[in-house]
XYZ file of C-alpha atoms in Angstrom:
142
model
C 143.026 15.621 -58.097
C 143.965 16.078 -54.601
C 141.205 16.670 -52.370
C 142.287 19.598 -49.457
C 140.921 19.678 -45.198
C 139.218 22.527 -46.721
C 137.163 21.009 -49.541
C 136.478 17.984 -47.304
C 135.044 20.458 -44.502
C 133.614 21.982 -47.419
C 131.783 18.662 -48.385
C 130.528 17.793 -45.485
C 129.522 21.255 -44.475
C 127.287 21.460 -47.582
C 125.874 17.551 -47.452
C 122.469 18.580 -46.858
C 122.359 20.891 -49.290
C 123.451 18.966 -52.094
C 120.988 15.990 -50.637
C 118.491 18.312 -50.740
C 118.974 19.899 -54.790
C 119.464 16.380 -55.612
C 116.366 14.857 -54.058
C 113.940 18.167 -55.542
C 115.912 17.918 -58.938
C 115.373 14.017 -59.132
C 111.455 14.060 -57.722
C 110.529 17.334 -59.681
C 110.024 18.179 -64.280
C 112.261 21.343 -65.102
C 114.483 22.318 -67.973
C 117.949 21.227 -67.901
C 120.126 23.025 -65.459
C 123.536 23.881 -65.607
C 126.246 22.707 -63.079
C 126.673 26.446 -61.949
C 122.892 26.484 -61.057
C 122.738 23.205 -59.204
C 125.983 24.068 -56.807
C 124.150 27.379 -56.275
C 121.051 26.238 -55.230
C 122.903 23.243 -53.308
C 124.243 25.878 -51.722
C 121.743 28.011 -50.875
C 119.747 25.145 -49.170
C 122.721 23.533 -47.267
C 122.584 27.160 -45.538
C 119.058 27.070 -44.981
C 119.135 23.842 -43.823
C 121.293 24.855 -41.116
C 119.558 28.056 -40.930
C 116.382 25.889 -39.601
C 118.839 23.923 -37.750
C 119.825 27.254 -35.811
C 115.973 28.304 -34.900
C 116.045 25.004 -32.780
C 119.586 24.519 -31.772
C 121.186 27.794 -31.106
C 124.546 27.069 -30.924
C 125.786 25.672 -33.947
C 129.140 25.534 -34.930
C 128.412 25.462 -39.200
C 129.686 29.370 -39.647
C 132.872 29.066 -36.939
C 133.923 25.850 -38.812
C 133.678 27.137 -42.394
C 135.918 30.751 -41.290
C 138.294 28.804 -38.856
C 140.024 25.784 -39.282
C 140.781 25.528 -35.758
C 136.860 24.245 -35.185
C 135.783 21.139 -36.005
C 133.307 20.299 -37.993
C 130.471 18.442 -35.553
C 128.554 15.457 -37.366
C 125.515 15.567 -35.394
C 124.906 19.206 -36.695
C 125.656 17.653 -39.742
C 123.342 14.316 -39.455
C 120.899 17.142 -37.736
C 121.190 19.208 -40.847
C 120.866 16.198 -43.567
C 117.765 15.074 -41.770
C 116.661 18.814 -41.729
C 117.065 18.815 -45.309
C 115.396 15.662 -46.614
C 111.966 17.313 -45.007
C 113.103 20.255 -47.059
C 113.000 18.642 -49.964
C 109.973 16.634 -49.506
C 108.418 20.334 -48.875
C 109.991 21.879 -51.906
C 108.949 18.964 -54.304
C 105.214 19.110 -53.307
C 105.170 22.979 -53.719
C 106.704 22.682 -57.284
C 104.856 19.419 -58.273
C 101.566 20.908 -57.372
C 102.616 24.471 -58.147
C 101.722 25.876 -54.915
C 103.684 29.104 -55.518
C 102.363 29.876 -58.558
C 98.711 29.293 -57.393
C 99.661 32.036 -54.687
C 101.208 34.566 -57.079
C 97.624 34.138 -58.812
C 95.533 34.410 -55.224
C 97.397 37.930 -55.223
C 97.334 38.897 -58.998
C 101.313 38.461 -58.906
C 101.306 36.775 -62.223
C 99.671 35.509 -64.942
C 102.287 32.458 -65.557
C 100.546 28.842 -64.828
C 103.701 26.839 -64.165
C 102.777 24.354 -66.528
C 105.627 23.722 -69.657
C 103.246 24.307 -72.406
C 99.613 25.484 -72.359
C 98.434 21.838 -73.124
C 100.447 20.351 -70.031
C 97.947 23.052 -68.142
C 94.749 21.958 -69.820
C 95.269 18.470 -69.485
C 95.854 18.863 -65.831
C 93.750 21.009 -64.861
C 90.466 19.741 -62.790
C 88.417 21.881 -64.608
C 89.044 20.553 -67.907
C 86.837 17.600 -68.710
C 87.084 17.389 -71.847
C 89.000 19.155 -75.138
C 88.284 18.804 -78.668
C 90.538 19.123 -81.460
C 89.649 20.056 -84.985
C 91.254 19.028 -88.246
C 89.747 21.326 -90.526
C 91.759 19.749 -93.776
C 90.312 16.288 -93.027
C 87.246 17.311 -91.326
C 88.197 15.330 -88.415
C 87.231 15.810 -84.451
């Protein structure tokens, strides 16, 4: 497989994002996903990486080097970036670990969805639950 300029610019354009969907998808429990939906969402947060990147540095280069391969590439937006997105994905893993956005959704009556994989997952990590008892009615067991 030969690699192209483009696909390397490409690459390294995109680094943060992939470091980023690769540190939440390691550090986080979620079904399986698909290839498709993990270069999406690497995608999606390379940009907003950068996007964060721009509030602070206004002058990037990321969009002029990705339309025109007359710019180069600079590796301190890049390294910038990277950095950028490991606090990204420190951020996204607590929010999904602890289920912050689904505790908002319930603050304003969004949804009813708990986040958890299975309602026993929710019970038995919920601080309100102190104890559950389970009944085998067959064996007359507790």
């Amino acid at each position: 497989m030969d690699v192209t300029e483009f696909g390397l610019r490409l690459i390294l354009l995109f680094l943060p994002g992939i470091i980023c969907a690769s540190l939440v998808d390691a550090l986080t429990t979620h079904p399986q996903r698909t290839q498709f939906q993990f270069t999406l969402r690497a995608l999606i947060l390379g940009v907003a990486s950068y996007g964060v990147l721009a509030l602070f540095r206004p002058s990037i280069s990321f969009f002029a080097a990705l339309s025109d391969l007359e710019v180069v590439p600079s590796l301190v937006e890049a390294g910038c970036a990277s950095a950028i997105a490991l606090g990204m994905a420190v951020v996204l893993t607590y929010i999904a670990n602890y289920k912050i956005h689904f505790r908002v959704a319930h603050l304003v009556r969004l949804t009813r969805r708990f986040g958890d994989q299975d309602v026993w997952s929710y019970l038995f990590n919920s601080l309100d639950v102190e104890w559950v008892t389970i009944r085998d009615h067959k064996r007359n067991l507790v």
